[in-house]
Amino acid sequence: MHVTHLSLADFRSYARVEVPLDPGVTVFVGANGQGKTNLVEAVGYLATLGSHRVSSDAPLVRMGAERAVVRAAVTQGERSQLIELELNPGRANRARINRSSQVRPRDVLGIVRTVLFAPEDLALVKGDPGERRRFLDELVTARSPRMAGVRSDYERVLKQRNTLLKSAAMARRHGGRSMDLSTLDVWDQHLARVGAELLAQRLDLIATLQPLADKAYADVAPGGGPVALEYRSSLGADMALSRTREELYEQVTAALAQARKQEIERGVTLVGPHRDDLVLGLRGMPAKGYASHGESWSYALALRLASYELLRGEGNEPVLVLDDVFAELDTRRRERLAQLVAPGEQVLVTAAVDDDVPGVLAGARYAVSEGVVERL
Ligand SMILES: Nc1ncnc2c1ncn2[C@@H]1O[C@H](COP(=O)(O)OP(=O)(O)OP(=O)(O)O)[C@@H](O)[C@H]1O
Ligand SMILES: [Mg+2]
């Protein structure tokens, strides 16, 4: 798929901007702080309902404005659709498809698919497990948009269960009557059911991604691998996770039973996909804590390129976004990366210095300056 038109109102630094887009490569060039990343961030938002830079919507709304609107015309094969998202921080966001009446924002997921690589992705390798869980879950959702519902169900169940555990812990500490634990049993079942579904999808994803990540790393940093993706589960360090949802349900249930005493003591859910991690191995060592800066960077890029290959291979080709990538690479690696991505259906590139972008990425060029986006 590709985006044929992007229209922003009160998004980030833009009061209003209209950007017609072609398939193929488009490069946004401009000095620092002019609004290049803001444009591609909006495209990413359409695909994930989130920003790659901030965890809440508030910074996405132009300072002083009440709401932001992101609109895009999208073409997939013969089909064109118009999607519109209104961001209302602190209140519910709204969405429309083809100017129809409102739909839930999550109903637009799957229309725009993106793989976005940005300097912030270094955190995939160096950051907390939450960064890697988000990476997995966003990709799981890109493969299968209905997983957005599963993820939000999981969040909800987890929150409720934690509330219950917290009051159990309080009651215990203050010597009150111990609470009726049958309610907890019900939440255990919910957690195991939804958690198993998420786990199954993550495990399937990792198995599919592994060879692609290894190949992508070899492309980006020849001879530097191999890389190994290993899921580290909170269900128990030595537990071999099943791959079927039914068996995972049993495994989560068993782990919850085992952790219950400790959970009631601590007042929080200690077992489940929200406590898991993806261990990124590089030449037999975990990249986190061991890999050099350049290796970590190559690893993050390899994970994104592997995601791109995976989604491409499964049908609807995503838009590839490379935010500020070329400045970090030496000339040889720039050329390799450019060759690799040049044939993509739509590739959006940002760069502060035009000359950093290899010539093979010929295509539309836009100058971005003080919020004005002008075709060169
Ligand atoms: N909510 C907001 N309201 C108004 N301005 C904002 C908002 N959020 C960010 N900005 C402004 O947008 C600008 C940053 O834009 P952006 O990140 O797109 O820059 P860039 O062109 O990608 O720069 P660089 O080359 O440094 O990456 C900053 O000047 C920032 O102050
Ligand atoms: Mg930028």
PDB file of C-alpha atoms in Angstrom, residues 160-161 164-165 167 179-190 260:
ATOM      1  CA  GLN A 160      -8.414  -5.160  37.304  1.00  0.00           C
ATOM      2  CA  ARG A 161      -6.451  -8.114  38.583  1.00  0.00           C
ATOM      3  CA  LEU A 164      -7.746  -6.891  43.362  1.00  0.00           C
ATOM      4  CA  LEU A 165      -4.289  -8.104  44.365  1.00  0.00           C
ATOM      5  CA  SER A 167      -6.497  -4.759  48.060  1.00  0.00           C
ATOM      6  CA  MET A 179     -10.485 -11.798  51.098  1.00  0.00           C
ATOM      7  CA  ASP A 180     -12.579 -14.146  49.059  1.00  0.00           C
ATOM      8  CA  LEU A 181     -10.178 -15.531  46.515  1.00  0.00           C
ATOM      9  CA  SER A 182     -12.754 -16.968  44.166  1.00  0.00           C
ATOM     10  CA  THR A 183     -12.915 -13.590  42.397  1.00  0.00           C
ATOM     11  CA  LEU A 184      -9.205 -13.878  41.801  1.00  0.00           C
ATOM     12  CA  ASP A 185      -9.728 -17.285  40.206  1.00  0.00           C
ATOM     13  CA  VAL A 186     -12.027 -15.694  37.658  1.00  0.00           C
ATOM     14  CA  TRP A 187      -9.445 -13.032  36.805  1.00  0.00           C
ATOM     15  CA  ASP A 188      -6.778 -15.719  36.542  1.00  0.00           C
ATOM     16  CA  GLN A 189      -8.832 -17.391  33.854  1.00  0.00           C
ATOM     17  CA  HIS A 190      -9.293 -14.151  31.944  1.00  0.00           C
ATOM     18  CA  ARG A 260      -0.220 -16.646  43.807  1.00  0.00           C
TER      19      ARG A 260
END
